[in-house]
Amino acid sequence: MIGWRFGCYATQVKAKITVTPKKAVLDPQGKTVQDALAHMGYKGVEAVHVGKYLEIELQDGDKAAYQKQIDDACHKLLSNPVIEDYHFTIE
Amino acid sequence: MNFAVLQFPGTNREQDAVHILKNVLGHSANLVWHKQESLGNVDAVIVPGGFSYGDYLRTGAVARFSPIMQDVQRFAASGGHVLGICNGFQILCEAGLLPGALVRNKSLQFRCEHVFLKTATRNSPFTAKIPEGTLMRVPIAHGEGCYFADEKTLNDLKVKDQILWQYSDAKGGLTETANPNGSLWNIAGVLNESRNVAGLMPHPENASEPLLGSADGRAVFESLVHSLANRANFQPA
């Protein structure tokens, strides 16, 4: 039994979304983290990209339908296609 | 003229915009709450600065879906004049009404200071009355004002004369040190292709009276008023 909520339905499906800055976009956070890692002595770090991770809990349902819905939401709201890329899984 | 000044949760410069339009320039300006579905009968819309929805997710990303923005889309599509300032610029970019996007300042710092702006074109309803060859000294106050657009979009902006303002030094030089946020091509403000929607990161409304240390920004609003009075000149193609 997983995730019983106030409405007494089980949250069984989860969309896991990763949003990252496009390569062409300046990523000063990534650069700062990269410099910090180098300063700490970690070897071999070539680039760091700082993005976002989102989890959306969904009611048990048709994953294919959710796939379409989440892709639409990623395109319209969760990412900005001008500056970001996204990918997601539905589990 | 009758102006609508939008107000989202987290907007904080709406009174400044109303003040310049109403008290300084003597026009009618009314706040329009973001949940309203209609702008009413207005001549132009100002999307003011602030931190709509706490800048959650991305600046302007949530505000862009507020009910009033549907009517702003309609208003802009029918040739209505819309000016976005600071967060308003970010909202208009998110809404797809302006090209490009605003990302985190290159310095990662929130920058609050006066800058010089070079007007790149006076062929717009927002710059027509800015005295030729002059620079505007206006304040900025933002953490995410780094203008980004892909190469093709940037070239289109240049070819179609859609760059309105660029950060410059006191002599008008578009130098890297004069660029407070890392914006590509020092871009501080742009125009849409139809030339009726504009946005900029700096705050001309906060530099519109000598008491505020600079009255240079006033020319932006005077341009808009002048253009609305002669709007046949700026009808979108």
Tab-separated table of C-alpha atoms in Angstrom:
chain	number	residue	atom	x	y	z
A	1	MET	CA	0.000	0.000	0.000
A	2	ILE	CA	1.583	3.247	-1.066
A	3	GLY	CA	0.809	6.893	-0.584
A	4	TRP	CA	-2.667	6.950	0.979
A	5	ARG	CA	-3.778	10.567	0.993
A	6	PHE	CA	-6.645	12.614	2.428
A	7	GLY	CA	-8.928	11.627	-0.417
A	8	CYS	CA	-8.194	7.950	0.272
A	9	TYR	CA	-6.856	7.208	-3.167
A	10	ALA	CA	-3.453	5.784	-3.826
A	11	THR	CA	-0.825	7.831	-5.640
A	12	GLN	CA	0.853	5.180	-7.690
A	13	VAL	CA	2.197	6.974	-10.725
A	14	LYS	CA	5.007	9.457	-10.616
A	15	ALA	CA	6.343	11.741	-13.332
A	16	LYS	CA	10.016	12.556	-12.819
A	17	ILE	CA	11.059	15.582	-14.827
A	18	THR	CA	14.527	16.997	-15.369
A	19	VAL	CA	14.943	20.477	-16.821
A	20	THR	CA	18.406	21.638	-17.894
A	21	PRO	CA	19.705	24.835	-19.480
A	22	LYS	CA	20.373	24.553	-23.204
A	23	LYS	CA	24.045	24.291	-24.086
A	24	ALA	CA	24.058	27.700	-25.791
A	25	VAL	CA	22.660	29.450	-22.712
A	26	LEU	CA	25.079	30.953	-20.256
A	27	ASP	CA	24.997	28.844	-17.072
A	28	PRO	CA	26.859	30.875	-14.435
A	29	GLN	CA	25.646	28.560	-11.667
A	30	GLY	CA	27.115	25.547	-13.429
A	31	LYS	CA	30.383	27.397	-13.970
A	32	THR	CA	30.558	28.458	-10.314
A	33	VAL	CA	29.939	24.901	-9.113
A	34	GLN	CA	32.509	23.614	-11.588
A	35	ASP	CA	35.097	26.078	-10.272
A	36	ALA	CA	34.287	25.066	-6.686
A	37	LEU	CA	34.716	21.378	-7.510
A	38	ALA	CA	38.076	22.087	-9.130
A	39	HIS	CA	39.097	24.162	-6.130
A	40	MET	CA	38.217	21.254	-3.836
A	41	GLY	CA	40.536	19.033	-5.795
A	42	TYR	CA	38.038	16.860	-7.713
A	43	LYS	CA	39.662	15.721	-10.933
A	44	GLY	CA	38.273	15.362	-14.418
A	45	VAL	CA	35.279	17.701	-14.158
A	46	GLU	CA	34.723	19.095	-17.650
A	47	ALA	CA	31.402	20.889	-17.225
A	48	VAL	CA	28.588	21.283	-14.717
A	49	HIS	CA	25.013	22.100	-15.671
A	50	VAL	CA	22.600	23.207	-12.965
A	51	GLY	CA	18.974	22.475	-13.756
A	52	LYS	CA	15.750	21.548	-11.982
A	53	TYR	CA	14.158	18.312	-10.924
A	54	LEU	CA	10.389	18.054	-10.526
A	55	GLU	CA	8.241	15.189	-9.312
A	56	ILE	CA	4.562	15.082	-10.069
A	57	GLU	CA	2.438	12.588	-8.196
A	58	LEU	CA	-0.406	11.285	-10.304
A	59	GLN	CA	-3.451	9.160	-9.630
A	60	ASP	CA	-3.212	5.611	-10.873
A	61	GLY	CA	-4.074	5.760	-14.544
A	62	ASP	CA	-3.111	5.284	-18.163
A	63	LYS	CA	0.600	5.998	-18.455
A	64	ALA	CA	0.428	6.637	-22.189
A	65	ALA	CA	-2.168	9.348	-21.600
A	66	TYR	CA	-0.030	10.840	-18.845
A	67	GLN	CA	2.954	10.778	-21.203
A	68	LYS	CA	1.163	13.130	-23.586
A	69	GLN	CA	-0.125	15.339	-20.787
A	70	ILE	CA	3.254	15.722	-19.053
A	71	ASP	CA	4.997	16.442	-22.337
A	72	ASP	CA	2.469	19.193	-22.997
A	73	ALA	CA	2.926	20.611	-19.481
A	74	CYS	CA	6.719	20.518	-19.858
A	75	HIS	CA	6.500	22.410	-23.105
A	76	LYS	CA	4.041	25.032	-21.899
A	77	LEU	CA	4.892	25.642	-18.255
A	78	LEU	CA	7.522	23.441	-16.640
A	79	SER	CA	10.279	24.452	-19.040
A	80	ASN	CA	10.920	27.355	-21.389
A	81	PRO	CA	11.936	25.902	-24.772
A	82	VAL	CA	13.905	29.071	-25.587
A	83	ILE	CA	16.442	28.400	-22.845
A	84	GLU	CA	15.838	24.886	-21.498
A	85	ASP	CA	15.629	21.241	-22.487
A	86	TYR	CA	13.642	18.651	-20.581
A	87	HIS	CA	13.199	14.945	-20.311
A	88	PHE	CA	10.973	12.873	-18.087
A	89	THR	CA	9.952	9.389	-17.117
A	90	ILE	CA	6.623	8.139	-15.836
A	91	GLU	CA	6.935	5.393	-13.273
B	1	MET	CA	-5.144	58.285	-22.732
B	2	ASN	CA	-6.376	55.395	-20.668
B	3	PHE	CA	-3.779	52.921	-19.386
B	4	ALA	CA	-4.221	49.532	-17.734
B	5	VAL	CA	-1.470	48.634	-15.258
B	6	LEU	CA	-1.527	44.911	-14.486
B	7	GLN	CA	-1.177	43.610	-10.967
B	8	PHE	CA	-0.172	40.046	-10.131
B	9	PRO	CA	0.489	38.618	-6.678
B	10	GLY	CA	4.069	39.785	-6.048
B	11	THR	CA	3.974	42.773	-8.403
B	12	ASN	CA	5.584	45.728	-6.608
B	13	ARG	CA	6.120	48.569	-9.081
B	14	GLU	CA	2.530	49.047	-10.170
B	15	GLN	CA	2.068	52.248	-8.148
B	16	ASP	CA	5.232	53.698	-9.662
B	17	ALA	CA	3.806	53.089	-13.143
B	18	VAL	CA	0.439	54.585	-12.174
B	19	HIS	CA	2.225	57.591	-10.637
B	20	ILE	CA	4.158	58.521	-13.771
B	21	LEU	CA	1.168	58.062	-16.054
B	22	LYS	CA	-1.358	59.782	-13.807
B	23	ASN	CA	0.419	62.358	-11.677
B	24	VAL	CA	3.356	63.229	-13.888
B	25	LEU	CA	1.843	62.949	-17.366
B	26	GLY	CA	-1.817	63.559	-16.499
B	27	HIS	CA	-3.424	60.484	-18.046
B	28	SER	CA	-5.833	57.930	-16.695
B	29	ALA	CA	-4.231	54.758	-15.310
B	30	ASN	CA	-6.022	51.962	-13.508
B	31	LEU	CA	-4.790	48.817	-11.846
B	32	VAL	CA	-6.129	45.601	-13.320
B	33	TRP	CA	-5.982	42.552	-11.056
B	34	HIS	CA	-4.623	39.453	-12.754
B	35	LYS	CA	-7.808	37.444	-12.126
B	36	GLN	CA	-9.871	39.832	-14.224
B	37	GLU	CA	-10.656	38.472	-17.646
B	38	SER	CA	-10.947	41.750	-19.481
B	39	LEU	CA	-8.758	44.826	-19.794
B	40	GLY	CA	-11.791	46.936	-20.552
B	41	ASN	CA	-11.560	49.827	-22.946
B	42	VAL	CA	-7.896	50.867	-22.737
B	43	ASP	CA	-5.397	52.524	-25.062
B	44	ALA	CA	-2.333	50.706	-23.750
B	45	VAL	CA	-1.221	48.145	-21.176
B	46	ILE	CA	1.730	48.365	-18.794
B	47	VAL	CA	3.011	45.117	-17.280
B	48	PRO	CA	4.980	46.447	-14.306
B	49	GLY	CA	7.901	45.113	-12.335
B	50	GLY	CA	8.048	42.958	-9.247
B	51	PHE	CA	8.273	39.281	-8.457
B	52	SER	CA	5.022	37.819	-9.748
B	53	TYR	CA	4.272	34.493	-8.065
B	54	GLY	CA	7.544	34.811	-6.171
B	55	ASP	CA	9.460	34.086	-9.392
B	56	TYR	CA	8.619	30.418	-8.744
B	57	LEU	CA	9.660	27.980	-11.474
B	58	ARG	CA	10.986	30.788	-13.734
B	59	THR	CA	10.443	34.535	-13.710
B	60	GLY	CA	7.090	35.297	-15.316
B	61	ALA	CA	6.326	31.627	-16.018
B	62	VAL	CA	3.224	31.384	-13.845
B	63	ALA	CA	1.919	34.942	-14.342
B	64	ARG	CA	1.810	34.335	-18.050
B	65	PHE	CA	-1.128	31.944	-17.512
B	66	SER	CA	-3.169	34.356	-15.372
B	67	PRO	CA	-6.657	35.024	-16.770
B	68	ILE	CA	-5.883	38.664	-17.691
B	69	MET	CA	-2.997	37.531	-19.908
B	70	GLN	CA	-5.478	35.928	-22.327
B	71	ASP	CA	-6.951	39.348	-22.920
B	72	VAL	CA	-3.477	40.902	-23.179
B	73	GLN	CA	-2.737	38.347	-25.933
B	74	ARG	CA	-5.914	39.369	-27.724
B	75	PHE	CA	-5.175	43.069	-27.212
B	76	ALA	CA	-1.640	42.714	-28.569
B	77	ALA	CA	-2.770	40.612	-31.519
B	78	SER	CA	-5.214	43.333	-32.506
B	79	GLY	CA	-2.398	45.910	-32.525
B	80	GLY	CA	-2.754	47.219	-28.969
B	81	HIS	CA	0.343	48.713	-27.333
B	82	VAL	CA	1.873	46.768	-24.448
B	83	LEU	CA	4.975	47.736	-22.445
B	84	GLY	CA	6.583	45.292	-20.024
B	85	ILE	CA	9.037	46.614	-17.453
B	86	CYS	CA	11.445	44.323	-15.602
B	87	ASN	CA	9.269	41.422	-14.428
B	88	GLY	CA	6.754	42.625	-17.021
B	89	PHE	CA	9.405	42.074	-19.709
B	90	GLN	CA	10.030	38.579	-18.347
B	91	ILE	CA	6.283	37.847	-18.409
B	92	LEU	CA	5.912	39.045	-22.018
B	93	CYS	CA	8.843	36.850	-23.099
B	94	GLU	CA	7.353	33.832	-21.320
B	95	ALA	CA	4.023	34.593	-22.982
B	96	GLY	CA	5.676	34.498	-26.376
B	97	LEU	CA	4.700	38.110	-27.052
B	98	LEU	CA	8.377	39.062	-27.217
B	99	PRO	CA	11.291	37.018	-28.578
B	100	GLY	CA	13.993	35.574	-26.319
B	101	ALA	CA	14.148	35.007	-22.577
B	102	LEU	CA	15.693	36.489	-19.435
B	103	VAL	CA	18.015	34.276	-17.425
B	104	ARG	CA	20.109	34.613	-14.285
B	105	ASN	CA	22.573	37.517	-14.258
B	106	LYS	CA	26.024	36.401	-15.334
B	107	SER	CA	27.433	37.653	-12.011
B	108	LEU	CA	24.797	35.618	-10.122
B	109	GLN	CA	24.198	38.833	-8.172
B	110	PHE	CA	21.060	40.914	-7.846
B	111	ARG	CA	22.023	44.244	-9.434
B	112	CYS	CA	20.448	47.451	-8.139
B	113	GLU	CA	22.082	50.522	-9.652
B	114	HIS	CA	21.806	53.181	-12.332
B	115	VAL	CA	22.823	52.299	-15.876
B	116	PHE	CA	23.099	54.136	-19.179
B	117	LEU	CA	20.900	53.059	-22.038
B	118	LYS	CA	21.586	53.717	-25.669
B	119	THR	CA	18.446	53.851	-27.784
B	120	ALA	CA	19.116	51.576	-30.741
B	121	THR	CA	16.127	52.680	-32.801
B	122	ARG	CA	13.695	55.561	-32.600
B	123	ASN	CA	11.392	53.824	-35.048
B	124	SER	CA	9.001	52.520	-32.412
B	125	PRO	CA	6.063	53.785	-30.364
B	126	PHE	CA	8.247	53.473	-27.259
B	127	THR	CA	11.303	55.424	-28.400
B	128	ALA	CA	10.071	57.950	-30.987
B	129	LYS	CA	10.296	60.932	-28.617
B	130	ILE	CA	13.638	60.071	-27.051
B	131	PRO	CA	15.972	62.901	-28.101
B	132	GLU	CA	18.286	61.676	-30.834
B	133	GLY	CA	21.846	60.948	-29.822
B	134	THR	CA	21.129	61.045	-26.094
B	135	LEU	CA	21.632	58.344	-23.486
B	136	MET	CA	19.087	57.591	-20.773
B	137	ARG	CA	20.262	57.185	-17.205
B	138	VAL	CA	17.814	54.824	-15.490
B	139	PRO	CA	17.912	52.335	-12.630
B	140	ILE	CA	17.893	48.560	-12.805
B	141	ALA	CA	16.906	46.183	-10.005
B	142	HIS	CA	16.967	42.550	-11.024
B	143	GLY	CA	18.633	39.194	-10.534
B	144	GLU	CA	17.464	37.655	-13.791
B	145	GLY	CA	17.908	40.183	-16.539
B	146	CYS	CA	20.407	38.497	-18.798
B	147	TYR	CA	18.802	38.610	-22.228
B	148	PHE	CA	19.167	35.440	-24.250
B	149	ALA	CA	17.983	34.520	-27.715
B	150	ASP	CA	19.422	32.071	-30.225
B	151	GLU	CA	21.614	33.384	-33.006
B	152	LYS	CA	18.892	33.390	-35.631
B	153	THR	CA	16.538	35.353	-33.379
B	154	LEU	CA	19.289	37.873	-32.575
B	155	ASN	CA	20.024	38.394	-36.244
B	156	ASP	CA	16.329	38.792	-36.991
B	157	LEU	CA	16.089	41.396	-34.224
B	158	LYS	CA	18.908	43.331	-35.802
B	159	VAL	CA	17.684	43.064	-39.384
B	160	LYS	CA	14.125	43.994	-38.429
B	161	ASP	CA	15.257	46.860	-36.196
B	162	GLN	CA	13.674	45.343	-33.067
B	163	ILE	CA	16.413	46.129	-30.560
B	164	LEU	CA	15.219	49.164	-28.607
B	165	TRP	CA	17.849	49.732	-25.928
B	166	GLN	CA	21.353	48.512	-25.117
B	167	TYR	CA	23.417	48.957	-21.968
B	168	SER	CA	26.224	51.408	-22.613
B	169	ASP	CA	28.913	53.334	-20.786
B	170	ALA	CA	28.574	57.084	-20.186
B	171	LYS	CA	29.900	57.749	-23.687
B	172	GLY	CA	27.538	55.374	-25.461
B	173	GLY	CA	30.037	52.550	-25.860
B	174	LEU	CA	28.488	49.074	-25.779
B	175	THR	CA	31.207	47.617	-23.587
B	176	GLU	CA	31.270	44.490	-21.479
B	177	THR	CA	31.842	46.478	-18.287
B	178	ALA	CA	28.729	48.551	-19.012
B	179	ASN	CA	26.689	45.354	-19.271
B	180	PRO	CA	25.245	44.714	-15.789
B	181	ASN	CA	23.893	41.234	-16.353
B	182	GLY	CA	25.597	39.510	-19.272
B	183	SER	CA	22.836	40.208	-21.797
B	184	LEU	CA	23.744	39.177	-25.327
B	185	TRP	CA	24.666	42.211	-27.438
B	186	ASN	CA	24.106	44.347	-24.283
B	187	ILE	CA	20.376	44.149	-25.013
B	188	ALA	CA	18.232	45.881	-22.392
B	189	GLY	CA	14.947	46.041	-24.284
B	190	VAL	CA	13.316	44.659	-27.429
B	191	LEU	CA	10.263	45.106	-29.610
B	192	ASN	CA	8.033	42.518	-31.287
B	193	GLU	CA	7.916	42.195	-35.042
B	194	SER	CA	4.605	44.067	-35.301
B	195	ARG	CA	6.205	46.945	-33.328
B	196	ASN	CA	3.387	47.271	-30.774
B	197	VAL	CA	4.768	45.214	-27.851
B	198	ALA	CA	7.983	46.122	-26.045
B	199	GLY	CA	9.847	45.131	-22.910
B	200	LEU	CA	12.916	46.293	-21.015
B	201	MET	CA	14.660	45.328	-17.791
B	202	PRO	CA	15.487	48.862	-16.546
B	203	HIS	CA	12.889	51.042	-14.839
B	204	PRO	CA	12.101	54.229	-16.808
B	205	GLU	CA	9.171	54.868	-14.442
B	206	ASN	CA	11.667	55.279	-11.610
B	207	ALA	CA	13.604	57.905	-13.530
B	208	SER	CA	10.854	60.209	-14.704
B	209	GLU	CA	11.194	63.198	-12.384
B	210	PRO	CA	14.246	65.306	-11.430
B	211	LEU	CA	13.488	64.523	-7.778
B	212	LEU	CA	14.345	60.888	-8.501
B	213	GLY	CA	17.809	61.771	-9.740
B	214	SER	CA	16.974	61.395	-13.420
B	215	ALA	CA	14.018	62.295	-15.605
B	216	ASP	CA	15.379	60.555	-18.688
B	217	GLY	CA	12.921	57.649	-18.499
B	218	ARG	CA	9.989	59.964	-18.946
B	219	ALA	CA	10.678	60.061	-22.701
B	220	VAL	CA	9.632	56.407	-22.954
B	221	PHE	CA	6.143	57.202	-21.677
B	222	GLU	CA	5.977	60.431	-23.678
B	223	SER	CA	6.850	58.417	-26.775
B	224	LEU	CA	4.052	55.993	-26.032
B	225	VAL	CA	1.516	58.773	-25.443
B	226	HIS	CA	2.611	60.562	-28.607
B	227	SER	CA	2.378	57.358	-30.628
B	228	LEU	CA	-1.064	56.510	-29.289
B	229	ALA	CA	-2.240	59.980	-30.281
B	230	ASN	CA	-0.872	59.388	-33.790
B	231	ARG	CA	-1.304	55.665	-33.852
B	232	ALA	CA	-1.934	55.417	-37.585
B	233	ASN	CA	1.852	55.697	-37.943
B	234	PHE	CA	2.480	52.542	-35.967
B	235	GLN	CA	-0.238	50.173	-37.083
B	236	PRO	CA	1.256	46.712	-37.393
B	237	ALA	CA	1.760	45.523	-40.937
